[in-house]
Structure formats: structure tokens, C-alpha cells
Amino acid sequence: TMARRNARNRQPTPSPPPSPSPSPPHRQAPNAAGAHLKIVLQFQSLTPPEFHGTEGPEAVAEWIRQLEQNFDLLQCSDGQKFYPQGYRMRMERAFWDLTQGTGTVEEYEREFTRMSAFAPHMVDTDLKKAHKFRDGLSHTLRMHVASQGNLSFDETVIRATQLESYQTPNVSAPSVQLVQPISSAPPDSSSGNRKFDSRRDNRKGKRGGNDRRGERPFARDQFLKCRNCGCYHLG
């Protein structure tokens, strides 16, 4: 009995169940507005270049290059380069309603290119981009460009610019005036009578050519009837 008791005492005691591992700490989502504001402030501290849309294509390329360089310094990903949804929708609607209005073709093309970035799905092909630009032109230019068929975007801009230059009056060109020829003859209020007299004089010249004024006309009784032929002869 003693041996059995000792054998039972030598049996290993069961280990307690493992305690549950602590749950990882809950990570709170960062404040999107605060993170965006932080990036904006950091971006402004780099004094980014400004572009007003009138500097030309070379200035555009340089402006984009400097902006990309600033984004690289900030380690700003493409996902952080965004516009708020409400602002993007407003600009998309404004691009949909964009027309030339009273501006020139060059001004319209500049605004069209700027605002098309907010609605890339409207201009994702060159043909759609050309048609969207053409539909916003003034009525006269739109009719002329549409008659040329399916032009590319660059061809549409060039053709509209050329047509606009033909329609714009050249204020520096001297105006043409019709000059009345100066007559050497003095003015005469009876010019109508003078014309009639000249026609009458022409008829006189055609009849005889000799001026017989002052000669006496022959009377019929001065002619004698010929006994041989029965005709009248002078004397």
C-alpha cells in the first residue's frame, strides 16, 4: 500500500491551461484631414512654382518638373495627391459646360486643357477630346470646323485659330475709299439738256456732215417739169 501511495504521488500534475495571449493594441485610423493639411503645409514651405497659364509650353514642362521634385522630397505618394470629391465634381461639371464664350480660341484652349484634368474620362481619346473642344467653339467656328470631318485635337485647334484670324478685322490696315474722279469741265446744272443737245448734234453730223445753216431752202415752184421725162428739174 505504501508503494502504491508513493507511485500515485510520483504522477505528474497536469499543467494549467495557457493564458490567452494579449490582443495587439488597437491602431486608431489617422486623421485624414490632419494628414492632408500637414502635407499641404510642408508643400507650401518648399515655395512651389506658380503657373498662370500664359507662360507657354516650355514653362509648363518646367513647372511640372519642379512640382514632381517637391513631391519626391515630401515622399508624397500618388494616393495622397488628390482633390476633395466635392471640388472634383464641381470642376467636372464646369468642364462639361465650358464654351469659348467671348474669349479667343487661344484662351479657350488654355482653359480647356487646365480643366480637362478634372474629367479625364471625357477626353480619354484624341477623338473625344477634339469633339469636346469643337462643341464648345462659337457657332460660326464650330460649323466650319465640323465641316472638315474628324480632325485630331491639334488639327481642330489650328483650324479654329486660322478661321478666327480670317474673321478678325485688321485695324492696322488702311481702309479703302472710293475716290470720285475729278472732271475738268465746270459743273453745269443743265447737264441733262447738254447731253440731249450733243445727241442732236451727232444726228446732224450723221445726216450731212456740212453745216447748211444760212442757206435758203429751194421752193417747189423753182423746179420746172421736164417735157421729156415728166420729172422736175432746177431751172
Short mmCIF file of C-alpha atoms in Angstrom, two decimals:
data_model
loop_
_atom_site.label_atom_id
_atom_site.label_comp_id
_atom_site.label_asym_id
_atom_site.label_seq_id
_atom_site.Cartn_x
_atom_site.Cartn_y
_atom_site.Cartn_z
CA THR A 1 0.00 0.00 0.00
CA MET A 2 2.82 2.27 0.76
CA ALA A 3 4.34 1.61 -2.64
CA ARG A 4 1.11 2.39 -4.42
CA ARG A 5 0.78 5.60 -2.49
CA ASN A 6 4.24 6.65 -3.48
CA ALA A 7 3.55 5.79 -7.15
CA ARG A 8 0.49 8.00 -7.16
CA ASN A 9 2.45 10.82 -5.66
CA ARG A 10 5.08 10.49 -8.38
CA GLN A 11 2.48 11.04 -11.22
CA PRO A 12 2.99 14.41 -12.91
CA THR A 13 0.48 17.04 -12.05
CA PRO A 14 -1.40 18.46 -15.05
CA SER A 15 -0.09 21.81 -16.22
CA PRO A 16 -2.50 24.70 -16.05
CA PRO A 17 -4.05 25.83 -19.33
CA PRO A 18 -2.05 28.50 -21.14
CA SER A 19 -3.19 32.00 -20.53
CA PRO A 20 -4.60 33.76 -23.57
CA SER A 21 -2.10 35.84 -25.44
CA PRO A 22 -2.69 39.57 -25.11
CA SER A 23 -4.51 41.08 -28.06
CA PRO A 24 -2.49 43.50 -30.13
CA PRO A 25 -3.15 47.12 -29.35
CA HIS A 26 -5.88 48.64 -31.49
CA ARG A 27 -4.47 51.09 -34.00
CA GLN A 28 -6.56 54.15 -34.49
CA ALA A 29 -7.07 55.35 -38.04
CA PRO A 30 -5.07 58.51 -38.71
CA ASN A 31 -6.96 61.70 -39.20
CA ALA A 32 -7.15 62.08 -42.99
CA ALA A 33 -7.83 65.80 -42.84
CA GLY A 34 -4.94 66.39 -40.46
CA ALA A 35 -2.56 64.33 -42.59
CA HIS A 36 -3.63 66.18 -45.71
CA LEU A 37 -3.16 69.54 -44.03
CA LYS A 38 0.29 68.52 -42.87
CA ILE A 39 1.32 67.63 -46.42
CA VAL A 40 -0.07 70.91 -47.74
CA LEU A 41 1.87 72.92 -45.17
CA GLN A 42 5.05 71.02 -45.95
CA PHE A 43 4.48 71.53 -49.65
CA GLN A 44 3.98 75.28 -49.21
CA SER A 45 7.17 75.50 -47.19
CA LEU A 46 9.05 74.45 -50.33
CA THR A 47 7.74 77.58 -52.14
CA PRO A 48 6.38 75.69 -55.17
CA PRO A 49 6.45 77.49 -58.52
CA GLU A 50 3.33 79.19 -59.81
CA PHE A 51 1.80 78.74 -63.23
CA HIS A 52 -0.80 81.15 -64.61
CA GLY A 53 -1.48 79.52 -67.99
CA THR A 54 0.14 82.21 -70.13
CA GLU A 55 3.81 81.22 -69.99
CA GLY A 56 3.89 78.81 -72.94
CA PRO A 57 4.56 75.09 -73.34
CA GLU A 58 8.19 75.19 -72.17
CA ALA A 59 7.16 76.84 -68.91
CA VAL A 60 4.53 74.14 -68.40
CA ALA A 61 7.13 71.38 -68.64
CA GLU A 62 9.43 73.17 -66.20
CA TRP A 63 6.56 73.81 -63.79
CA ILE A 64 5.58 70.12 -63.77
CA ARG A 65 9.21 69.06 -63.28
CA GLN A 66 9.62 71.28 -60.22
CA LEU A 67 6.34 70.10 -58.73
CA GLU A 68 7.32 66.46 -59.12
CA GLN A 69 10.65 67.24 -57.48
CA ASN A 70 8.86 68.77 -54.49
CA PHE A 71 6.56 65.76 -54.22
CA ASP A 72 9.58 63.46 -54.20
CA LEU A 73 11.14 65.46 -51.35
CA LEU A 74 7.94 65.12 -49.34
CA GLN A 75 7.69 61.42 -50.21
CA CYS A 76 4.12 62.09 -51.25
CA SER A 77 2.53 59.08 -52.92
CA ASP A 78 0.09 59.24 -55.80
CA GLY A 79 -2.72 58.34 -53.43
CA GLN A 80 -2.05 61.47 -51.41
CA LYS A 81 -2.15 63.71 -54.48
CA PHE A 82 -5.86 64.23 -54.68
CA TYR A 83 -8.62 66.80 -54.79
CA PRO A 84 -11.61 66.55 -52.47
CA GLN A 85 -14.52 64.71 -54.05
CA GLY A 86 -16.89 67.68 -53.92
CA TYR A 87 -14.39 70.01 -55.56
CA ARG A 88 -13.59 67.48 -58.26
CA MET A 89 -17.30 67.04 -59.07
CA ARG A 90 -17.82 70.80 -59.33
CA MET A 91 -14.87 71.16 -61.67
CA GLU A 92 -16.06 68.22 -63.75
CA ARG A 93 -19.43 69.91 -64.17
CA ALA A 94 -17.73 73.19 -65.07
CA PHE A 95 -15.66 71.42 -67.71
CA TRP A 96 -18.81 69.85 -69.15
CA ASP A 97 -20.37 73.32 -69.56
CA LEU A 98 -17.17 75.01 -70.77
CA THR A 99 -17.54 77.01 -74.01
CA GLN A 100 -15.49 79.63 -75.84
CA GLY A 101 -17.85 82.46 -74.96
CA THR A 102 -16.40 85.87 -75.77
CA GLY A 103 -12.78 84.76 -75.45
CA THR A 104 -10.37 83.89 -78.21
CA VAL A 105 -9.60 80.36 -79.37
CA GLU A 106 -6.23 80.54 -77.60
CA GLU A 107 -7.85 81.49 -74.29
CA TYR A 108 -10.47 78.78 -74.69
CA GLU A 109 -7.84 76.13 -75.46
CA ARG A 110 -5.81 77.14 -72.39
CA GLU A 111 -8.82 76.84 -70.06
CA PHE A 112 -9.92 73.62 -71.77
CA THR A 113 -6.54 71.99 -71.14
CA ARG A 114 -6.49 73.09 -67.50
CA MET A 115 -9.99 71.87 -66.64
CA SER A 116 -9.77 68.61 -68.58
CA ALA A 117 -7.60 67.24 -65.74
CA PHE A 118 -10.73 67.07 -63.57
CA ALA A 119 -12.65 64.95 -66.10
CA PRO A 120 -10.13 62.64 -67.78
CA HIS A 121 -12.87 60.18 -68.78
CA MET A 122 -14.34 62.82 -71.12
CA VAL A 123 -11.09 63.20 -73.06
CA ASP A 124 -9.51 59.76 -72.74
CA THR A 125 -9.17 59.51 -76.55
CA ASP A 126 -7.95 62.12 -79.00
CA LEU A 127 -11.21 61.97 -80.94
CA LYS A 128 -13.34 62.60 -77.84
CA LYS A 129 -11.04 65.43 -76.84
CA ALA A 130 -11.29 67.03 -80.30
CA HIS A 131 -15.10 66.74 -80.39
CA LYS A 132 -15.45 68.18 -76.88
CA PHE A 133 -13.27 71.14 -77.83
CA ARG A 134 -15.11 71.64 -81.14
CA ASP A 135 -18.54 71.60 -79.47
CA GLY A 136 -17.51 74.48 -77.22
CA LEU A 137 -16.43 76.80 -80.04
CA SER A 138 -18.55 79.71 -81.20
CA HIS A 139 -21.32 78.87 -83.65
CA THR A 140 -19.54 80.09 -86.78
CA LEU A 141 -16.24 78.40 -85.96
CA ARG A 142 -17.98 75.21 -84.89
CA MET A 143 -19.84 74.92 -88.21
CA HIS A 144 -16.67 75.47 -90.25
CA VAL A 145 -14.58 73.02 -88.21
CA ALA A 146 -17.32 70.36 -88.20
CA SER A 147 -17.47 70.51 -92.00
CA GLN A 148 -13.82 69.35 -92.10
CA GLY A 149 -14.68 65.90 -90.72
CA ASN A 150 -12.98 64.07 -87.84
CA LEU A 151 -9.89 66.14 -87.13
CA SER A 152 -7.42 65.45 -84.36
CA PHE A 153 -7.34 67.72 -81.34
CA ASP A 154 -4.28 69.62 -82.57
CA GLU A 155 -5.79 70.00 -86.05
CA THR A 156 -9.04 71.26 -84.55
CA VAL A 157 -7.23 73.94 -82.54
CA ILE A 158 -5.14 75.01 -85.54
CA ARG A 159 -8.13 75.17 -87.91
CA ALA A 160 -10.22 77.16 -85.42
CA THR A 161 -7.35 79.60 -84.84
CA GLN A 162 -6.91 80.13 -88.58
CA LEU A 163 -10.62 80.72 -89.15
CA GLU A 164 -10.71 83.18 -86.26
CA SER A 165 -7.81 85.16 -87.75
CA TYR A 166 -9.70 85.44 -91.06
CA GLN A 167 -12.79 86.79 -89.30
CA THR A 168 -10.97 89.33 -87.12
CA PRO A 169 -10.66 92.71 -88.90
CA ASN A 170 -7.15 94.08 -89.23
CA VAL A 171 -7.37 97.51 -87.62
CA SER A 172 -3.86 98.46 -88.75
CA ALA A 173 -4.64 98.00 -92.45
CA PRO A 174 -5.58 101.23 -94.28
CA SER A 175 -9.20 101.45 -95.25
CA VAL A 176 -10.03 101.57 -98.94
CA GLN A 177 -12.02 104.60 -100.06
CA LEU A 178 -13.60 105.16 -103.44
CA VAL A 179 -12.43 108.46 -104.89
CA GLN A 180 -14.74 110.30 -107.27
CA PRO A 181 -12.88 111.23 -110.48
CA ILE A 182 -12.46 114.98 -110.88
CA SER A 183 -13.88 116.38 -114.12
CA SER A 184 -12.07 119.21 -115.88
CA ALA A 185 -15.35 120.67 -117.14
CA PRO A 186 -17.13 123.19 -114.89
CA PRO A 187 -20.30 121.98 -113.22
CA ASP A 188 -23.45 122.74 -115.16
CA SER A 189 -26.95 122.36 -113.83
CA SER A 190 -28.25 121.80 -117.33
CA SER A 191 -26.15 118.70 -117.91
CA GLY A 192 -29.23 116.78 -118.96
CA ASN A 193 -30.03 119.30 -121.69
CA ARG A 194 -26.41 119.31 -122.73
CA LYS A 195 -26.49 115.56 -123.24
CA PHE A 196 -29.64 115.88 -125.31
CA ASP A 197 -28.09 118.62 -127.45
CA SER A 198 -24.97 116.55 -128.03
CA ARG A 199 -27.07 113.67 -129.25
CA ARG A 200 -28.94 116.01 -131.55
CA ASP A 201 -25.66 117.39 -132.86
CA ASN A 202 -24.44 113.86 -133.52
CA ARG A 203 -27.53 113.12 -135.53
CA LYS A 204 -26.93 116.23 -137.57
CA GLY A 205 -23.37 115.19 -138.25
CA LYS A 206 -24.53 111.77 -139.39
CA ARG A 207 -27.04 113.25 -141.81
CA GLY A 208 -24.89 115.54 -143.83
CA GLY A 209 -21.72 116.47 -142.17
CA ASN A 210 -21.92 120.02 -143.68
CA ASP A 211 -23.39 122.94 -141.85
CA ARG A 212 -26.09 124.28 -144.25
CA ARG A 213 -27.37 126.90 -141.83
CA GLY A 214 -27.69 130.26 -143.60
CA GLU A 215 -28.63 128.73 -146.98
CA ARG A 216 -32.09 129.32 -148.35
CA PRO A 217 -34.17 126.22 -148.96
CA PHE A 218 -35.38 125.66 -152.52
CA ALA A 219 -39.06 126.28 -153.19
CA ARG A 220 -41.05 123.74 -155.20
CA ASP A 221 -42.07 126.36 -157.76
CA GLN A 222 -38.39 126.89 -158.70
CA PHE A 223 -38.36 123.44 -160.37
CA LEU A 224 -39.67 123.02 -163.93
CA LYS A 225 -41.34 119.91 -165.22
CA CYS A 226 -39.38 118.21 -167.96
CA ARG A 227 -41.29 117.60 -171.14
CA ASN A 228 -39.27 114.53 -171.99
CA CYS A 229 -39.30 112.53 -168.71
CA GLY A 230 -42.02 114.25 -166.78
CA CYS A 231 -39.74 114.96 -163.76
CA TYR A 232 -38.94 118.31 -162.18
CA HIS A 233 -35.54 119.86 -162.76
CA LEU A 234 -33.99 123.05 -161.40
CA GLY A 235 -34.09 125.84 -163.94
#
